[in-house]
Amino acid sequence: MLINIQEEYQPPRHSLPLLQVLVLAMFCVLVLRFWHLQILQGEQNMQRAYANRWREQMVHANRGLLLDSRGVILAENRPSYAVSLVREDCRDIPATLAKISQWTGEPLSKLERLYKNSLEERVPSFSPLALARDVSFEQVARIESQLVNWPGLIVESQQRRFYTYGEMFAHVLGYVALANSKELETYAGLRRGDSVGKQGLELVLENRLRGTKGVTALEVDALGRPLLREEKTSPRSGEDIRLSLDTDLQRAAMTALGKRAGSVVVMEPESGRLLALATSPAYDNNLFTGRFSPSAWNSLRNDERHPLQNRAIQSVYPPGSVWKLMMAAMFLHEGVNPDETVNCTGEFRLGNRVFRCWRAGGHGKVNMRRSLVESCDVYYYQTADRLGIDKLTGFAQTAGFGHPTGIALPSEKAGVVPGREWKLNMRGESWQRGETVNASIGQGYTLVTPVQIAVYVASLLNGGRLMKPLLLRDERPEALGGTPSTEKERAFILEAMRLAVEGRQGTARSIRRADALLGGKTGTAQVVSLGDTRQKPEETRYEYRDHAWMATWGAKGDKKYVVVALVEHGGGGSAAPVVRAVYDHLFAPETAAARGRVAALGYMPRQDVLNDAATDEAIRNSRQWEKFVRQAPDRYERE
């Protein structure tokens, strides 16, 4: 039997109305959604769309310049290029990082680390992240021709710090380098990839040098390509800062040091301004502002001559005989009669120990002035042993030793003024008399910096004020303390320093000049004890050789200077040529005629006259020295 399907099949009666209802419901939902997006949230969505179209970019501010006292540029900014990544526009991060490494030679591991750090620090995805810096112009030209194939990559023009004189000012200026995580938290406004001062004045003056970034609004299309740029706020450059240092004088000091390790300090005694602060060996601080490989860093850090060390403030040395300037002031302050004599036989015995004078045969009868002029050790052995370590320690600390000078450079060392309490705390042992004898000539535990010696010598000239060493020209002079010495006591020491230069037996006579008044004190600081054997420096291993000191002052017209030189392991006398070269720059080199006048006026006090109180008083004022010689020629002899 055949069934007629068409006759028996009946479609649902309500299907059409149901479909109509569903279509209507969907239409209502869409209308409601459109109303919600365009009316209820219209303004908010419009702001989001505007934000997607416009991006804010930070505009780097120029770092302030560093200049010397005459306006010579010491640190400036030069154009540089960086390859940066905008994460939001990048389709394939791993491939892009690999391509940057191929283009620039940067290790892929380093690029991956920088990228990971940006994620951890939540750097905005639309903010350019500088991955390869200091890219050469040739590399930039090759990279830009391929950027169309690598969305998210851009080449940015940046500023690179450049130090005009490199090693000459490296320890003073320091350097800038990429900010680390701690510095990003410390300084407001810094972002990953910014540079910040790491050492020297770049670190100390960071807030004045850095400046304020600007903001630029950038309109982009859907692919992130820039369409329009609009400046919202302009960047403000950092402050240009002028230093008190003189480039030519700094060069003269560095040249005089040559390849030897050491330091030179030149200071104005009245203001405390530093005109030169030289350290050798040094390093090129430009290395830190560009690409610096780990191997290059390790080579510099492990160098046995320690070029990263600022020897003027961060290295401490036994002061040797320049310490006698402070000791003589202490003796005078404690009431020791300067005319009282000590018989120097070349040695001083204390129990079973023998402390020797540098002159094997001794100096004979020596008073305080002659002890300074000829640097007699036995005079200080005996007098210090009589007064004791407590008075020595107290006076030295009041005179500025054992404390930082306050110079505006990081990591300044305080040095060591030893005493009973110091030794008990440091070594758990009681003080011995023999250690007082050692301390009296600047040996044993006593340690100072070249800057501390300069500050003390300056105090002899400026009325006893311990001036803060200044590196900025516009900084106001500041006295951080004062020595206990009276004007008469300071004048006594200054006169002895002058006689050490101009006297027949003076230990500093090698720096004498006809055109200026100079005073000085030499010092030889023993590094290790070699017993009674006296060897020439060239016969001794370098690390066992003595350090050489010379602490001086010079006056010509209305100009006064303090010049201190230290030559590390240079052996006795090696600091004098350095000091003379500095004075040749300050006062101009002497001519043959000037040297002849030295000989013509070469009346020097005889040794017996040096012990005469009347002569001491008469020649105390150095300005009356020549007049006194002419009026009393019978008391003097030609050199």
XYZ file of C-alpha atoms in Angstrom:
639
model
C 0.000 0.000 0.000
C 1.382 3.356 -0.979
C 1.367 6.217 1.498
C 1.098 9.784 0.298
C 3.736 11.684 2.382
C 2.732 15.094 1.122
C -0.787 14.555 2.301
C 0.100 13.193 5.760
C 3.075 15.633 6.668
C 1.979 18.819 8.434
C 4.621 21.608 9.374
C 4.522 23.078 12.904
C 1.835 25.665 13.157
C 3.809 28.046 15.449
C 7.275 27.909 13.778
C 6.985 31.192 11.941
C 5.827 33.251 14.909
C 8.572 31.660 17.038
C 11.226 32.583 14.506
C 9.871 36.093 14.353
C 10.068 36.370 18.143
C 13.697 35.135 18.187
C 14.700 37.635 15.508
C 12.978 40.416 17.407
C 14.677 39.388 20.667
C 18.075 39.367 19.037
C 17.373 42.788 17.524
C 16.423 44.134 20.968
C 19.593 42.702 22.513
C 21.729 44.383 19.860
C 19.890 47.673 20.306
C 20.320 47.492 24.032
C 24.031 46.669 23.623
C 24.512 49.516 21.179
C 22.710 51.842 23.600
C 24.914 50.624 26.463
C 28.152 51.103 24.515
C 27.307 54.335 22.697
C 25.081 56.128 25.165
C 25.684 54.789 28.653
C 29.444 54.192 28.217
C 29.942 56.407 25.199
C 32.248 58.958 26.830
C 34.364 56.290 28.523
C 34.772 54.327 25.292
C 35.624 57.481 23.415
C 38.452 58.115 25.892
C 39.698 54.563 25.401
C 39.672 54.944 21.653
C 41.545 58.229 21.979
C 44.079 56.564 24.252
C 44.604 53.796 21.699
C 45.180 56.372 19.004
C 47.503 58.565 21.078
C 50.527 57.391 23.025
C 52.625 59.396 25.411
C 56.381 59.160 25.051
C 58.986 60.578 27.416
C 61.526 62.937 25.883
C 64.963 62.691 27.490
C 66.441 65.869 28.924
C 70.034 66.843 28.283
C 72.304 66.149 31.230
C 74.002 69.245 32.587
C 77.575 69.977 31.549
C 80.546 69.847 33.900
C 83.123 72.569 33.312
C 86.422 73.585 34.882
C 87.031 76.931 36.601
C 87.690 78.670 33.260
C 84.706 77.192 31.449
C 86.499 74.327 29.693
C 84.039 71.468 29.117
C 84.943 68.348 31.079
C 81.741 66.325 30.572
C 79.267 66.812 27.724
C 76.557 64.967 25.805
C 76.991 63.517 22.331
C 74.343 61.981 20.038
C 73.937 58.230 20.115
C 71.504 55.672 18.705
C 69.604 52.825 20.323
C 67.453 50.006 18.965
C 64.246 49.906 21.030
C 61.305 47.546 21.249
C 57.629 48.500 21.619
C 56.167 45.274 23.032
C 52.600 46.158 22.119
C 53.396 46.216 18.410
C 55.733 43.239 18.290
C 54.310 39.976 16.883
C 57.179 37.603 17.688
C 59.302 38.602 20.698
C 61.866 35.717 20.564
C 62.537 36.179 16.840
C 62.788 39.945 17.240
C 65.313 39.679 20.080
C 67.364 37.238 18.023
C 67.338 39.651 15.103
C 68.542 42.532 17.289
C 71.378 40.349 18.535
C 72.309 39.511 14.929
C 72.284 43.162 13.885
C 74.176 44.657 16.807
C 76.300 41.848 18.207
C 74.705 42.139 21.634
C 74.504 38.749 23.423
C 71.026 37.264 23.101
C 71.069 36.357 26.815
C 71.569 40.017 27.708
C 68.644 41.113 25.504
C 66.407 38.439 27.002
C 67.370 39.569 30.507
C 66.525 43.202 29.713
C 63.193 42.156 28.276
C 62.388 40.020 31.313
C 63.282 42.882 33.662
C 60.889 45.181 31.812
C 58.072 42.691 32.415
C 58.896 42.361 36.109
C 58.997 46.128 36.535
C 55.730 46.532 34.611
C 57.123 48.859 31.980
C 54.122 49.941 29.825
C 53.837 47.796 26.711
C 53.672 50.890 24.481
C 56.794 52.454 26.046
C 59.965 51.928 23.937
C 62.464 49.660 25.684
C 66.069 50.379 24.644
C 67.767 47.017 24.139
C 70.909 47.856 22.154
C 72.672 51.141 22.870
C 75.496 53.054 21.266
C 74.730 51.609 17.845
C 76.991 52.970 15.103
C 75.611 55.086 12.272
C 76.504 52.356 9.749
C 74.510 49.822 11.773
C 71.579 52.237 12.040
C 71.462 52.677 8.265
C 71.371 48.906 7.743
C 68.764 48.336 10.468
C 66.352 51.066 9.353
C 66.185 49.572 5.864
C 64.740 46.382 7.400
C 62.459 47.810 10.107
C 59.421 47.522 7.848
C 59.660 43.752 8.248
C 59.963 43.922 12.023
C 56.985 45.711 13.582
C 57.622 46.946 17.101
C 61.255 47.885 16.466
C 62.343 51.525 16.295
C 65.656 53.388 16.255
C 65.841 56.145 18.875
C 68.236 59.064 19.040
C 69.667 59.410 22.545
C 72.403 61.254 24.421
C 75.662 59.594 25.437
C 77.849 61.112 28.137
C 81.343 61.956 26.942
C 84.311 62.939 29.125
C 86.608 65.246 27.218
C 89.799 64.418 29.088
C 89.120 60.802 30.053
C 91.654 59.613 32.618
C 92.729 63.108 33.709
C 89.523 63.785 35.683
C 88.113 60.256 35.950
C 88.330 59.971 39.745
C 86.758 63.385 40.294
C 83.971 63.275 37.709
C 83.160 59.572 37.961
C 80.806 58.278 35.267
C 77.197 57.499 34.369
C 75.781 54.085 33.454
C 72.403 52.352 33.206
C 70.320 52.641 36.353
C 69.802 49.451 38.328
C 66.633 48.411 40.149
C 67.600 50.131 43.388
C 68.374 53.408 41.626
C 65.084 53.256 39.727
C 63.337 53.224 43.098
C 65.559 55.938 44.589
C 65.301 58.611 41.902
C 61.877 59.838 40.846
C 61.246 59.958 37.101
C 63.768 57.286 36.131
C 62.726 54.429 33.881
C 64.424 51.242 32.752
C 67.140 52.195 30.254
C 67.924 55.603 31.792
C 71.471 56.469 32.812
C 72.409 57.722 36.259
C 75.577 58.897 38.019
C 77.529 56.003 39.522
C 80.724 57.538 40.857
C 82.373 60.884 41.581
C 80.572 64.168 41.039
C 78.211 62.499 38.559
C 76.808 60.599 41.538
C 76.990 63.399 44.106
C 75.376 65.979 41.793
C 72.881 63.595 40.167
C 69.771 65.592 41.076
C 71.260 68.833 39.712
C 72.657 67.308 36.532
C 69.798 65.019 35.471
C 67.163 67.542 34.390
C 63.443 66.873 33.806
C 62.010 64.801 30.982
C 59.438 66.168 28.547
C 56.280 64.460 27.241
C 55.312 64.020 23.578
C 51.917 62.763 22.363
C 52.183 60.447 19.343
C 49.200 59.629 17.124
C 49.396 56.122 15.602
C 47.314 54.012 13.231
C 45.936 50.532 13.927
C 49.359 49.008 13.175
C 51.168 51.323 15.568
C 52.758 53.438 12.834
C 53.245 57.100 13.839
C 51.025 59.657 12.090
C 51.392 62.840 14.121
C 53.636 64.065 16.925
C 52.591 66.738 19.419
C 54.710 68.109 22.256
C 52.844 68.355 25.542
C 55.656 69.451 27.878
C 59.196 70.409 26.923
C 62.204 68.702 28.537
C 64.290 70.835 30.884
C 68.041 70.337 30.721
C 70.093 69.684 33.821
C 72.180 72.376 35.445
C 75.598 73.240 34.026
C 78.072 73.148 36.913
C 81.477 74.810 37.023
C 84.197 73.238 39.146
C 87.083 74.883 40.985
C 89.605 72.648 39.194
C 91.915 74.013 36.506
C 92.431 71.769 33.482
C 95.974 72.963 32.717
C 97.067 72.554 36.333
C 95.473 69.106 36.523
C 97.348 68.139 33.358
C 100.618 69.404 34.819
C 100.079 67.305 37.953
C 99.179 64.172 36.003
C 102.140 64.644 33.686
C 104.482 65.072 36.653
C 103.219 61.819 38.189
C 103.650 60.056 34.864
C 103.213 56.298 35.119
C 103.945 56.249 38.850
C 101.156 55.579 41.323
C 100.376 58.560 43.502
C 98.369 61.691 44.071
C 98.680 65.472 43.920
C 96.470 67.941 45.784
C 96.544 71.702 45.090
C 94.399 73.843 47.399
C 93.707 77.487 48.116
C 94.308 77.713 51.886
C 91.843 80.528 52.600
C 88.820 79.087 50.784
C 89.590 75.365 50.703
C 88.977 75.289 46.941
C 90.806 72.537 45.140
C 92.593 73.611 41.975
C 93.892 70.127 41.183
C 93.080 66.678 42.509
C 95.126 64.182 40.535
C 95.373 60.418 40.950
C 97.554 58.016 39.009
C 97.054 55.472 37.567
C 93.586 56.318 36.341
C 91.000 54.833 33.991
C 89.033 56.097 31.010
C 85.562 56.828 32.348
C 84.182 56.872 28.791
C 84.362 53.066 28.914
C 81.409 52.971 31.300
C 79.056 55.069 29.163
C 79.088 52.733 26.141
C 79.433 49.020 25.633
C 81.646 47.584 28.328
C 82.332 43.868 28.102
C 82.652 41.726 31.248
C 86.236 40.851 30.282
C 87.183 44.537 30.047
C 85.577 45.190 33.443
C 87.380 42.276 35.070
C 90.680 43.421 33.605
C 90.202 46.885 35.085
C 88.956 45.635 38.449
C 91.754 43.088 38.877
C 94.572 45.418 37.843
C 97.270 45.205 40.552
C 97.845 48.977 40.350
C 94.177 49.626 41.288
C 93.328 52.340 38.732
C 89.766 52.609 40.073
C 91.074 53.826 43.456
C 91.021 57.564 44.103
C 94.306 57.771 45.991
C 93.719 61.345 47.122
C 90.780 60.404 49.369
C 90.299 56.616 49.303
C 93.862 55.390 49.915
C 95.459 55.741 53.342
C 99.200 55.811 53.963
C 101.622 56.215 56.846
C 102.426 59.957 56.735
C 106.107 59.557 57.529
C 107.952 62.750 58.405
C 105.238 65.136 57.167
C 103.533 64.036 60.411
C 106.199 66.039 62.255
C 104.361 69.227 61.285
C 101.482 68.106 63.469
C 103.816 66.723 66.157
C 105.720 70.006 66.466
C 102.413 71.870 66.808
C 101.386 69.457 69.563
C 104.711 69.934 71.370
C 104.322 73.717 71.279
C 100.720 73.480 72.442
C 101.814 71.296 75.377
C 104.397 73.861 76.439
C 107.597 72.273 75.091
C 110.301 74.940 74.840
C 111.314 75.168 71.146
C 114.883 76.120 72.164
C 115.285 72.988 74.279
C 117.710 70.614 72.562
C 117.920 66.860 72.196
C 121.198 65.118 71.481
C 120.701 62.957 68.389
C 123.286 60.196 68.179
C 121.441 58.434 65.370
C 119.428 56.148 67.627
C 117.024 56.076 70.554
C 116.912 53.107 72.924
C 113.759 52.000 74.700
C 114.286 48.858 76.685
C 115.713 46.259 74.321
C 114.548 48.080 71.219
C 116.552 50.566 69.157
C 114.769 53.217 67.116
C 117.063 54.755 64.520
C 117.209 58.185 62.948
C 117.302 58.414 59.158
C 120.793 59.939 59.421
C 123.028 57.123 60.588
C 125.547 59.343 62.370
C 122.892 61.485 64.027
C 122.288 65.251 63.976
C 123.980 66.241 67.237
C 122.198 68.858 69.349
C 118.820 69.596 67.816
C 116.116 72.052 68.829
C 112.552 72.020 67.529
C 113.153 74.243 64.512
C 116.156 72.283 63.368
C 114.262 69.020 63.929
C 111.774 70.194 61.310
C 114.324 71.665 58.911
C 116.510 68.546 58.914
C 113.759 66.066 59.873
C 115.545 64.605 62.892
C 113.693 61.486 64.107
C 115.332 61.185 67.531
C 113.971 64.585 68.602
C 110.417 63.252 68.118
C 111.166 59.876 69.664
C 112.298 61.415 72.926
C 109.764 64.232 73.163
C 106.755 62.077 72.261
C 107.836 59.361 74.698
C 107.939 61.993 77.429
C 104.462 63.409 76.633
C 102.707 60.098 75.954
C 100.250 58.787 73.376
C 97.107 60.324 74.910
C 98.171 63.891 74.179
C 99.309 62.918 70.697
C 95.994 61.229 69.910
C 93.862 64.052 71.274
C 95.730 66.789 69.423
C 95.833 64.887 66.115
C 92.089 64.285 66.168
C 91.417 67.939 66.941
C 93.726 68.848 64.052
C 91.468 66.986 61.619
C 93.099 63.568 61.397
C 91.098 60.389 61.899
C 88.001 62.072 60.407
C 86.779 62.582 56.811
C 87.487 66.060 55.467
C 83.950 66.384 54.091
C 84.973 66.565 50.424
C 81.974 66.063 48.120
C 83.134 62.723 46.727
C 81.902 59.263 47.731
C 83.807 56.720 49.829
C 86.300 59.080 51.494
C 88.462 57.312 54.083
C 88.930 58.731 57.578
C 92.419 57.370 58.167
C 93.641 56.157 61.561
C 94.886 58.066 64.605
C 95.928 55.244 66.913
C 95.715 55.315 70.684
C 94.942 53.218 73.720
C 91.220 52.884 73.071
C 91.705 52.304 69.341
C 94.162 49.449 69.864
C 92.037 47.855 72.558
C 88.965 47.909 70.308
C 90.755 46.826 67.142
C 93.256 44.326 68.474
C 92.204 43.618 72.032
C 95.660 44.613 73.282
C 97.058 47.364 75.502
C 99.195 50.204 74.145
C 103.002 49.987 74.326
C 105.523 52.815 74.693
C 107.360 51.717 71.573
C 104.196 52.302 69.584
C 104.170 55.917 70.757
C 107.726 56.270 69.444
C 106.661 54.860 66.072
C 103.590 57.094 65.929
C 105.711 60.207 66.594
C 107.269 60.007 63.108
C 104.114 58.946 61.269
C 104.747 55.209 61.259
C 103.110 52.255 62.978
C 99.331 52.305 62.853
C 99.012 55.954 61.781
C 97.276 56.386 58.414
C 96.236 59.528 56.550
C 95.048 60.617 53.102
C 96.756 63.250 50.913
C 93.694 65.496 51.221
C 93.912 65.414 55.028
C 97.548 66.561 54.876
C 96.574 69.390 52.501
C 93.776 70.558 54.820
C 96.166 70.599 57.785
C 98.916 72.537 55.962
C 96.251 75.011 54.791
C 95.220 75.533 58.421
C 98.742 76.769 59.197
C 98.235 79.566 56.664
C 94.594 80.539 57.221
C 94.473 81.094 60.961
C 93.968 77.513 62.088
C 90.715 76.774 60.242
C 90.174 73.261 58.920
C 88.512 74.084 55.619
C 86.209 71.697 53.820
C 87.877 70.836 50.482
C 85.656 72.320 47.761
C 85.307 71.122 44.170
C 82.630 73.588 43.004
C 83.557 77.151 42.128
C 80.367 78.717 43.501
C 80.369 76.754 46.772
C 80.782 78.897 49.871
C 83.908 78.259 51.977
C 83.170 76.287 55.115
C 85.365 75.638 58.146
C 84.561 72.265 59.707
C 86.757 72.823 62.728
C 89.920 74.464 63.965
C 93.309 73.403 65.243
C 94.313 74.171 68.855
C 97.505 75.979 67.750
C 97.992 79.677 68.415
C 99.107 82.178 65.772
C 102.631 82.207 67.194
C 102.822 78.418 67.130
C 101.624 78.256 63.534
C 104.118 80.948 62.514
C 106.919 78.924 64.074
C 106.060 75.869 61.970
C 105.663 77.921 58.773
C 109.079 79.458 59.311
C 110.635 76.052 59.855
C 109.015 74.867 56.623
C 110.488 77.872 54.808
C 113.941 77.088 56.190
C 113.513 73.462 55.073
C 113.356 74.881 51.526
C 115.810 77.764 51.785
C 118.186 76.498 54.473
C 121.552 74.945 53.702
C 120.599 71.636 55.351
C 116.870 71.779 54.579
C 115.407 68.524 53.359
C 113.077 70.318 50.896
C 115.657 72.624 49.309
C 115.287 70.964 45.887
C 112.076 72.953 45.247
C 113.571 76.381 46.125
C 112.732 79.231 43.740
C 113.905 82.817 43.315
C 110.518 84.204 42.274
C 108.330 82.880 45.097
C 108.381 82.085 48.796
C 108.049 78.364 49.490
C 107.893 76.194 52.573
C 107.916 72.440 52.667
C 108.298 69.220 54.566
C 109.445 65.957 53.074
C 108.428 62.523 54.281
C 109.440 58.954 53.623
C 106.903 56.411 54.818
C 108.255 52.926 55.394
C 106.033 50.177 54.007
C 107.810 47.162 55.511
C 110.703 46.880 57.919
C 113.939 45.914 56.172
C 116.026 46.054 59.351
C 119.197 48.088 59.375
C 119.883 47.400 55.708
C 119.607 50.543 53.583
C 118.855 49.782 49.949
C 118.285 51.986 46.946
C 114.702 51.955 45.616
C 115.749 50.214 42.424
C 117.325 47.427 44.510
C 114.082 46.792 46.430
C 110.956 45.004 45.268
C 108.362 47.542 44.154
C 105.779 46.666 46.828
C 108.453 47.001 49.555
C 109.669 50.438 48.522
C 108.939 53.447 50.718
C 106.226 55.958 49.898
C 107.461 59.491 49.244
C 105.637 62.567 50.596
C 106.078 66.279 50.190
C 103.763 68.783 51.877
C 104.355 72.417 50.845
C 102.975 75.913 50.644
C 103.869 78.609 48.137
C 103.276 82.355 48.017
C 103.803 84.898 45.256
C 102.211 88.307 45.374
C 98.716 87.875 46.787
C 98.484 84.233 45.728
C 98.947 81.386 48.203
C 98.755 77.692 47.495
C 99.117 74.381 49.292
C 100.651 71.599 47.219
C 100.852 68.040 48.560
C 102.299 65.144 46.576
C 102.475 61.452 47.353
C 104.379 58.968 45.195
C 103.436 55.420 46.079
C 106.481 53.133 46.443
C 108.588 55.867 44.860
C 111.386 55.855 47.405
C 112.730 58.890 49.288
C 112.859 62.139 47.325
C 110.627 61.080 44.439
C 107.829 63.511 45.374
C 109.984 66.648 45.054
C 110.115 66.730 41.205
C 106.333 66.368 41.137
C 105.868 69.347 43.464
C 108.367 71.454 41.541
C 106.544 70.762 38.273
C 103.283 71.964 39.854
C 104.902 75.190 41.069
C 106.437 75.674 37.631
C 102.895 75.794 36.321
C 101.564 78.008 39.120
C 104.439 80.500 39.039
C 105.897 79.813 35.535
C 109.216 77.997 35.045
C 112.285 79.713 36.411
C 114.755 81.214 33.970
C 118.530 80.935 34.191
C 118.652 84.531 35.448
C 116.218 83.696 38.243
C 118.296 80.715 39.320
C 121.329 83.009 39.362
C 119.586 85.359 41.765
C 119.059 82.441 44.125
C 122.802 81.967 44.308
C 123.426 85.725 44.644
C 121.111 85.960 47.627
C 122.164 82.601 49.004
C 122.857 83.662 52.586
C 121.743 80.751 54.698
C 121.763 80.475 58.492
C 124.611 78.453 59.943
C 123.715 75.457 62.101
C 124.746 77.202 65.329
C 122.587 80.197 64.434
C 119.570 77.936 63.939
C 119.642 77.271 67.681
C 119.813 80.948 68.571
C 116.589 82.339 70.053
C 117.267 85.929 68.908
C 117.728 84.753 65.340
C 114.576 82.664 65.554
C 112.520 85.667 66.601
C 114.111 87.998 64.049
C 113.449 85.772 61.061
C 110.011 84.608 62.154
C 108.384 86.987 59.671
C 109.474 85.651 56.293
C 108.890 89.021 54.618
C 111.757 90.467 56.715
C 114.121 87.621 55.877
C 116.129 89.323 53.110
C 116.312 92.584 55.075
C 117.577 90.739 58.138
C 120.267 88.954 56.128
C 121.580 92.215 54.687
C 121.692 93.895 58.092
C 123.498 91.043 59.847
C 125.725 89.354 57.241
C 128.251 88.337 59.882
C 125.752 85.884 61.331
C 125.350 84.057 58.023
C 127.419 82.310 55.415
C 126.955 81.844 51.722
C 125.624 78.507 50.609
